[in-house]
XYZ file of C-alpha atoms in Angstrom:
394
model
C 8.288 17.297 -47.992
C 9.830 15.193 -47.015
C 8.995 14.857 -42.873
C 8.543 11.654 -40.274
C 5.052 10.986 -38.553
C 5.624 8.690 -35.457
C 3.374 6.328 -35.001
C 3.952 3.857 -31.698
C 7.415 2.595 -31.724
C 7.940 2.754 -35.339
C 8.987 5.855 -37.722
C 7.242 6.766 -41.294
C 9.273 8.425 -43.019
C 6.952 10.600 -46.128
C 7.145 12.727 -49.688
C 4.146 15.286 -49.138
C 3.578 16.153 -53.003
C 1.560 19.741 -52.741
C -1.144 19.671 -55.368
C -3.065 23.213 -56.230
C -6.784 21.254 -56.225
C -8.309 22.025 -52.670
C -9.778 18.479 -52.490
C -6.707 17.381 -53.821
C -4.734 19.149 -51.361
C -6.540 17.749 -48.689
C -5.705 14.014 -49.513
C -2.901 15.257 -50.574
C -0.742 12.537 -51.678
C 1.424 10.736 -49.153
C 4.884 8.187 -50.413
C 5.819 6.099 -48.335
C 9.093 4.717 -48.141
C 7.611 2.217 -45.936
C 4.299 1.444 -48.005
C 3.021 -0.519 -44.085
C 3.660 2.715 -42.200
C 1.773 4.656 -45.112
C -1.367 2.993 -45.114
C -0.897 2.796 -41.390
C -1.107 6.238 -40.993
C -3.696 6.803 -43.750
C -6.274 3.986 -42.053
C -5.707 5.047 -38.731
C -8.244 4.772 -36.127
C -7.841 8.034 -34.777
C -7.712 11.865 -37.127
C -3.951 12.131 -37.692
C -3.437 15.881 -40.454
C -0.311 17.334 -40.949
C 0.473 21.775 -41.454
C 2.268 23.796 -43.296
C 1.848 27.179 -43.781
C -0.745 27.119 -41.586
C -2.349 24.515 -44.873
C -4.062 21.767 -44.073
C -1.564 20.158 -46.475
C -2.134 16.220 -45.401
C -4.999 14.695 -43.765
C -5.594 10.844 -43.102
C -9.352 8.764 -44.133
C -10.607 9.297 -40.095
C -9.982 13.091 -40.981
C -11.894 13.110 -44.383
C -14.513 11.079 -42.269
C -15.122 12.186 -39.354
C -13.130 15.668 -39.150
C -14.407 17.211 -41.670
C -17.456 19.513 -42.454
C -20.812 17.983 -44.466
C -19.452 19.749 -47.632
C -15.939 18.307 -47.477
C -13.831 20.169 -45.754
C -11.485 20.462 -43.127
C -9.493 23.558 -42.604
C -7.086 21.534 -39.438
C -6.893 22.468 -36.136
C -8.702 26.365 -37.089
C -12.149 23.500 -37.135
C -11.630 22.326 -33.143
C -12.158 25.803 -30.283
C -10.199 24.600 -27.038
C -11.957 24.288 -24.017
C -10.868 24.007 -20.614
C -11.353 20.630 -19.717
C -7.932 19.299 -19.507
C -6.742 15.707 -21.111
C -5.445 12.113 -19.230
C -2.071 13.437 -20.319
C -0.344 16.119 -20.124
C 0.697 16.828 -23.550
C -2.405 16.925 -25.128
C -6.120 19.514 -24.829
C -9.375 18.841 -25.711
C -10.762 20.582 -28.571
C -14.647 20.217 -29.290
C -15.127 19.957 -33.204
C -17.004 23.892 -34.247
C -19.040 21.245 -37.395
C -20.382 18.263 -36.161
C -22.076 15.340 -38.588
C -24.723 13.474 -37.485
C -23.506 10.066 -35.327
C -20.545 11.700 -35.152
C -17.783 12.643 -32.232
C -17.219 15.935 -31.231
C -15.221 16.226 -28.188
C -11.068 15.408 -28.962
C -8.370 15.418 -27.921
C -5.846 16.737 -29.555
C -1.989 16.489 -29.393
C 1.252 17.955 -31.646
C 4.122 17.644 -32.671
C 6.159 19.581 -34.658
C 8.380 17.975 -37.443
C 10.719 20.381 -39.312
C 8.199 23.612 -41.044
C 5.139 21.590 -39.973
C 2.970 20.905 -37.385
C 1.605 17.193 -37.262
C -1.503 16.641 -35.289
C -3.365 13.618 -33.300
C -7.005 13.543 -32.513
C -8.506 10.683 -30.318
C -12.263 11.127 -29.468
C -12.026 11.645 -26.011
C -16.055 11.646 -26.294
C -16.132 8.883 -22.872
C -13.603 10.967 -21.296
C -16.044 14.143 -21.669
C -19.194 11.956 -21.313
C -16.791 11.273 -17.385
C -16.260 14.583 -16.744
C -19.223 15.404 -16.944
C -20.430 12.756 -14.748
C -18.067 13.948 -12.431
C -18.971 17.336 -12.247
C -22.584 16.666 -12.017
C -21.512 14.269 -8.598
C -19.686 16.991 -7.338
C -22.886 19.508 -7.702
C -24.644 16.621 -5.848
C -21.468 16.785 -2.955
C -21.633 20.674 -2.714
C -26.381 21.183 -2.398
C -25.899 18.023 -0.003
C -22.722 19.456 1.872
C -24.938 23.187 2.102
C -26.613 22.261 4.327
C -24.991 20.000 7.413
C -23.437 22.547 11.067
C -20.339 20.933 9.955
C -17.925 23.004 7.913
C -15.836 20.645 5.193
C -12.683 21.403 3.242
C -11.437 18.889 0.476
C -7.978 18.937 -0.645
C -6.130 17.226 -4.230
C -3.176 15.984 -4.295
C -2.085 19.168 -5.102
C -3.572 20.957 -1.871
C -5.616 22.663 -3.295
C -9.062 23.381 -2.276
C -11.060 22.185 -4.750
C -14.771 21.788 -2.502
C -16.052 23.504 0.018
C -19.586 24.667 1.075
C -20.877 27.165 3.336
C -20.619 26.170 7.202
C -17.394 26.765 6.990
C -16.810 30.051 4.719
C -19.343 31.823 8.110
C -17.700 29.586 11.788
C -13.827 29.943 10.030
C -14.905 33.472 8.946
C -13.552 33.264 5.378
C -15.173 35.292 2.466
C -16.812 32.034 -0.045
C -15.014 34.441 -3.127
C -11.309 33.819 -1.413
C -12.506 30.528 -1.333
C -13.329 29.791 -4.447
C -10.386 30.745 -5.793
C -8.571 27.170 -4.639
C -5.871 28.502 -2.429
C -3.192 25.913 -0.858
C -3.413 23.945 2.633
C -0.711 26.113 3.219
C -2.649 29.735 2.505
C -5.495 28.467 3.970
C -3.918 26.844 7.300
C -2.659 30.640 7.184
C -6.002 32.318 6.439
C -7.430 31.096 9.330
C -4.387 31.928 11.616
C -4.848 35.665 10.459
C -8.528 34.969 11.386
C -7.545 34.328 14.825
C -9.245 30.654 13.931
C -6.609 28.539 15.636
C -5.279 27.817 18.343
C -3.301 30.328 19.206
C 1.125 28.823 19.454
C 3.996 30.078 21.526
C 6.216 30.970 18.140
C 5.888 30.699 14.890
C 8.371 27.417 14.730
C 5.332 25.400 16.721
C 2.706 27.270 14.372
C 4.628 25.682 11.338
C 4.605 22.522 12.995
C 1.698 22.337 13.697
C 0.762 23.112 10.102
C 2.694 20.562 8.409
C 1.222 17.837 11.337
C -2.063 18.446 10.919
C -0.525 17.982 5.683
C 0.621 14.386 7.156
C -2.695 12.922 9.221
C -4.722 15.165 7.004
C -3.332 12.619 4.078
C -3.063 10.118 6.134
C -7.067 10.039 8.280
C -4.638 10.278 12.457
C -5.467 13.546 12.290
C -8.025 14.405 15.386
C -7.693 17.402 17.492
C -10.199 19.878 19.488
C -9.416 23.824 19.204
C -9.733 26.272 21.229
C -9.760 29.362 19.944
C -9.016 32.627 21.657
C -12.894 33.468 21.256
C -13.883 30.917 24.237
C -15.328 28.670 21.045
C -14.682 24.912 20.508
C -14.191 23.329 16.837
C -13.272 19.382 16.818
C -10.933 19.600 13.496
C -11.137 15.986 11.894
C -8.746 14.713 8.723
C -9.481 12.780 6.709
C -7.630 10.840 3.412
C -9.615 11.525 1.006
C -9.782 9.589 -2.953
C -6.826 9.796 -5.098
C -4.376 11.053 -2.869
C -6.435 14.831 -1.632
C -8.115 15.619 1.891
C -11.090 16.128 3.712
C -11.095 18.349 6.632
C -13.663 19.058 8.441
C -14.496 21.324 11.242
C -17.196 21.539 13.798
C -18.996 23.103 16.510
C -18.806 21.721 18.901
C -18.395 24.279 21.682
C -22.192 24.237 22.969
C -21.510 20.052 23.816
C -18.046 20.930 25.724
C -19.596 22.546 27.840
C -22.526 21.139 28.224
C -20.166 18.472 29.321
C -18.165 20.185 31.560
C -21.232 21.009 33.135
C -21.986 17.453 34.125
C -19.451 16.583 34.999
C -18.483 20.011 37.632
C -21.821 18.302 38.510
C -20.798 14.574 39.199
C -17.504 16.175 41.277
C -19.683 18.249 43.173
C -22.315 14.582 44.253
C -19.421 12.409 44.626
C -17.943 15.199 46.270
C -21.313 14.845 48.459
C -21.552 11.190 49.550
C -17.415 11.155 50.058
C -18.200 12.638 53.169
C -20.900 10.718 54.250
C -19.945 8.165 57.535
C -22.304 5.449 55.395
C -20.595 3.632 53.039
C -22.042 3.455 49.295
C -21.807 2.391 46.096
C -23.031 2.744 42.633
C -22.890 0.205 39.862
C -23.635 0.759 36.369
C -25.938 -1.260 33.742
C -23.216 -3.083 33.101
C -22.804 -4.840 36.080
C -19.405 -2.368 36.601
C -18.853 -0.768 40.060
C -18.887 2.765 39.229
C -18.261 3.995 41.835
C -17.075 3.745 46.407
C -16.709 6.235 48.960
C -14.044 6.220 51.077
C -16.904 4.928 54.091
C -17.636 2.048 51.774
C -13.215 0.395 51.227
C -12.495 0.447 55.094
C -15.518 -1.393 56.063
C -13.951 -3.166 53.962
C -11.475 -3.788 53.872
C -10.654 -2.964 50.665
C -9.949 -0.936 47.792
C -12.075 -1.298 45.490
C -12.257 3.185 45.384
C -9.720 3.556 43.478
C -8.379 0.009 40.617
C -8.338 1.430 37.277
C -10.467 -1.418 36.017
C -13.371 -2.105 37.412
C -14.913 -4.953 39.357
C -17.196 -6.068 38.613
C -20.718 -7.526 40.651
C -19.449 -10.312 41.146
C -16.189 -9.463 42.558
C -17.366 -6.676 44.568
C -20.644 -10.013 45.830
C -17.427 -12.267 47.007
C -16.342 -10.264 48.939
C -18.947 -9.131 50.549
C -20.116 -12.806 51.502
C -16.345 -13.303 52.832
C -16.698 -10.673 54.675
C -20.231 -11.723 56.543
C -21.599 -14.408 58.265
C -23.366 -16.954 55.673
C -27.083 -14.955 53.830
C -28.849 -15.701 50.333
C -28.753 -11.573 49.719
C -25.654 -11.491 48.131
C -26.767 -13.730 44.776
C -29.762 -11.734 45.334
C -28.188 -8.768 45.433
C -26.151 -9.987 41.819
C -29.857 -10.130 40.148
C -30.821 -7.149 41.029
C -28.009 -5.468 40.060
C -28.180 -7.658 36.412
C -32.459 -7.183 36.430
C -33.374 -4.931 34.032
C -37.299 -4.637 34.004
C -38.865 -3.036 36.735
C -37.543 -2.669 40.573
C -37.715 -0.964 43.725
C -35.546 -0.216 46.289
C -35.441 -4.070 48.875
C -33.626 -3.561 52.697
C -31.337 -6.357 54.377
C -29.843 -7.347 57.348
C -26.322 -8.531 57.758
C -24.266 -9.412 59.921
C -20.249 -8.319 59.446
C -17.699 -11.685 60.968
C -16.566 -9.295 63.269
C -20.607 -8.924 64.839
C -21.289 -5.399 62.566
C -25.740 -5.307 61.906
C -25.526 -3.929 58.874
C -28.220 -2.221 57.106
C -27.819 -2.823 53.024
C -30.402 -1.030 51.088
C -30.262 -1.041 47.515
C -31.892 1.156 45.558
C -32.968 1.959 41.488
C -31.775 4.537 40.260
C -30.800 7.260 36.864
C -29.838 4.739 33.406
C -30.053 1.258 35.007
C -27.407 1.819 37.518
C -28.128 0.782 41.033
C -27.419 3.314 44.579
C -25.626 0.809 47.739
C -25.961 2.609 51.052
C -24.649 -0.065 54.038
C -25.893 1.685 57.618
C -24.417 0.768 60.860
C -27.677 1.759 62.716
C -30.479 3.895 62.261
C -32.084 5.505 59.490
C -29.794 4.152 56.568
C -30.019 7.185 53.769
C -32.852 8.136 51.406
C -31.308 7.183 47.782
C -34.200 8.394 46.050
C -32.275 11.949 46.618
C -29.395 10.162 45.022
C -31.677 9.823 42.083
C -33.064 13.168 41.355
C -29.803 14.117 41.909
C -27.968 11.552 39.851
């Protein structure tokens, strides 16, 4: 039988001469049209054998020394059992040798190629690849165990948009059955299931929904997706898309309903406080810990002939004190005022009398309030506003 074996960029033409005895049949007789290539095939550092009619017609030295059983027999591809693990190349498959000799590899990546009426097999040691796969599996198991205790739902998709990893929080937050998630749905099937379960905001129409899904997919795989989902149930989920190594992506689902409700309540209280300050006839201002003016009422603007209450960029205490100095008669109070705002040590309320350039005498009351902020009030006459009330409500 004349067969051709492929080795890199070369082709070896070989004449197989069958022999009747078992061991001679296994070793075969190879008469090469190119003697050098024939020797290369026989001494190759990986297994090469030819099967024809279900029998091994020829095998190289690697097969005799590494793949044969302790009795020296080698039954070809039937000596292996196929593994579910994929090899690096799509044309290769992973196999485990049934009978392994001591200190010999047991996992191989095998590729076959039809050659006339026979089949040529190439077997390469895949021990390192198998160990890497096992390490990866252990790493994923560790990640899964870690993710199992997180309250944030995690869904990891590979480069083919298939779900490869999820944690229990994802199932409980989104109402998805774990057995369905274990089937590794695509990202589009995943999002469609969320829509059917009412776990995404209701879109205006189907076209808008598909556009939003496309934005989510592209954003998740480029790291530019982050949005809050307000669901029909009243829950609010923060959805974040992050790129994953090797072309995949991870979606994070965080239930922020409670924190959003608290933030809304806090903002309502702040608005109520500011509304109360706006109703005062006295000028008031609030500085934060960084020395920036965070609030001033309309009476403040009227008194100091400015529009600081509507400023886009917050002015600093230095800017504001210069405004005071410009509109008042000379006094050393303004330096003390600046130092008080920037002082983070124990502070107490103090007052000073100042005179406006229009001749009006003002009582300036400066008080520390919550979070290192400072409350400042200017009253024309009478008793000053007690800032302790504001400290309790701020």
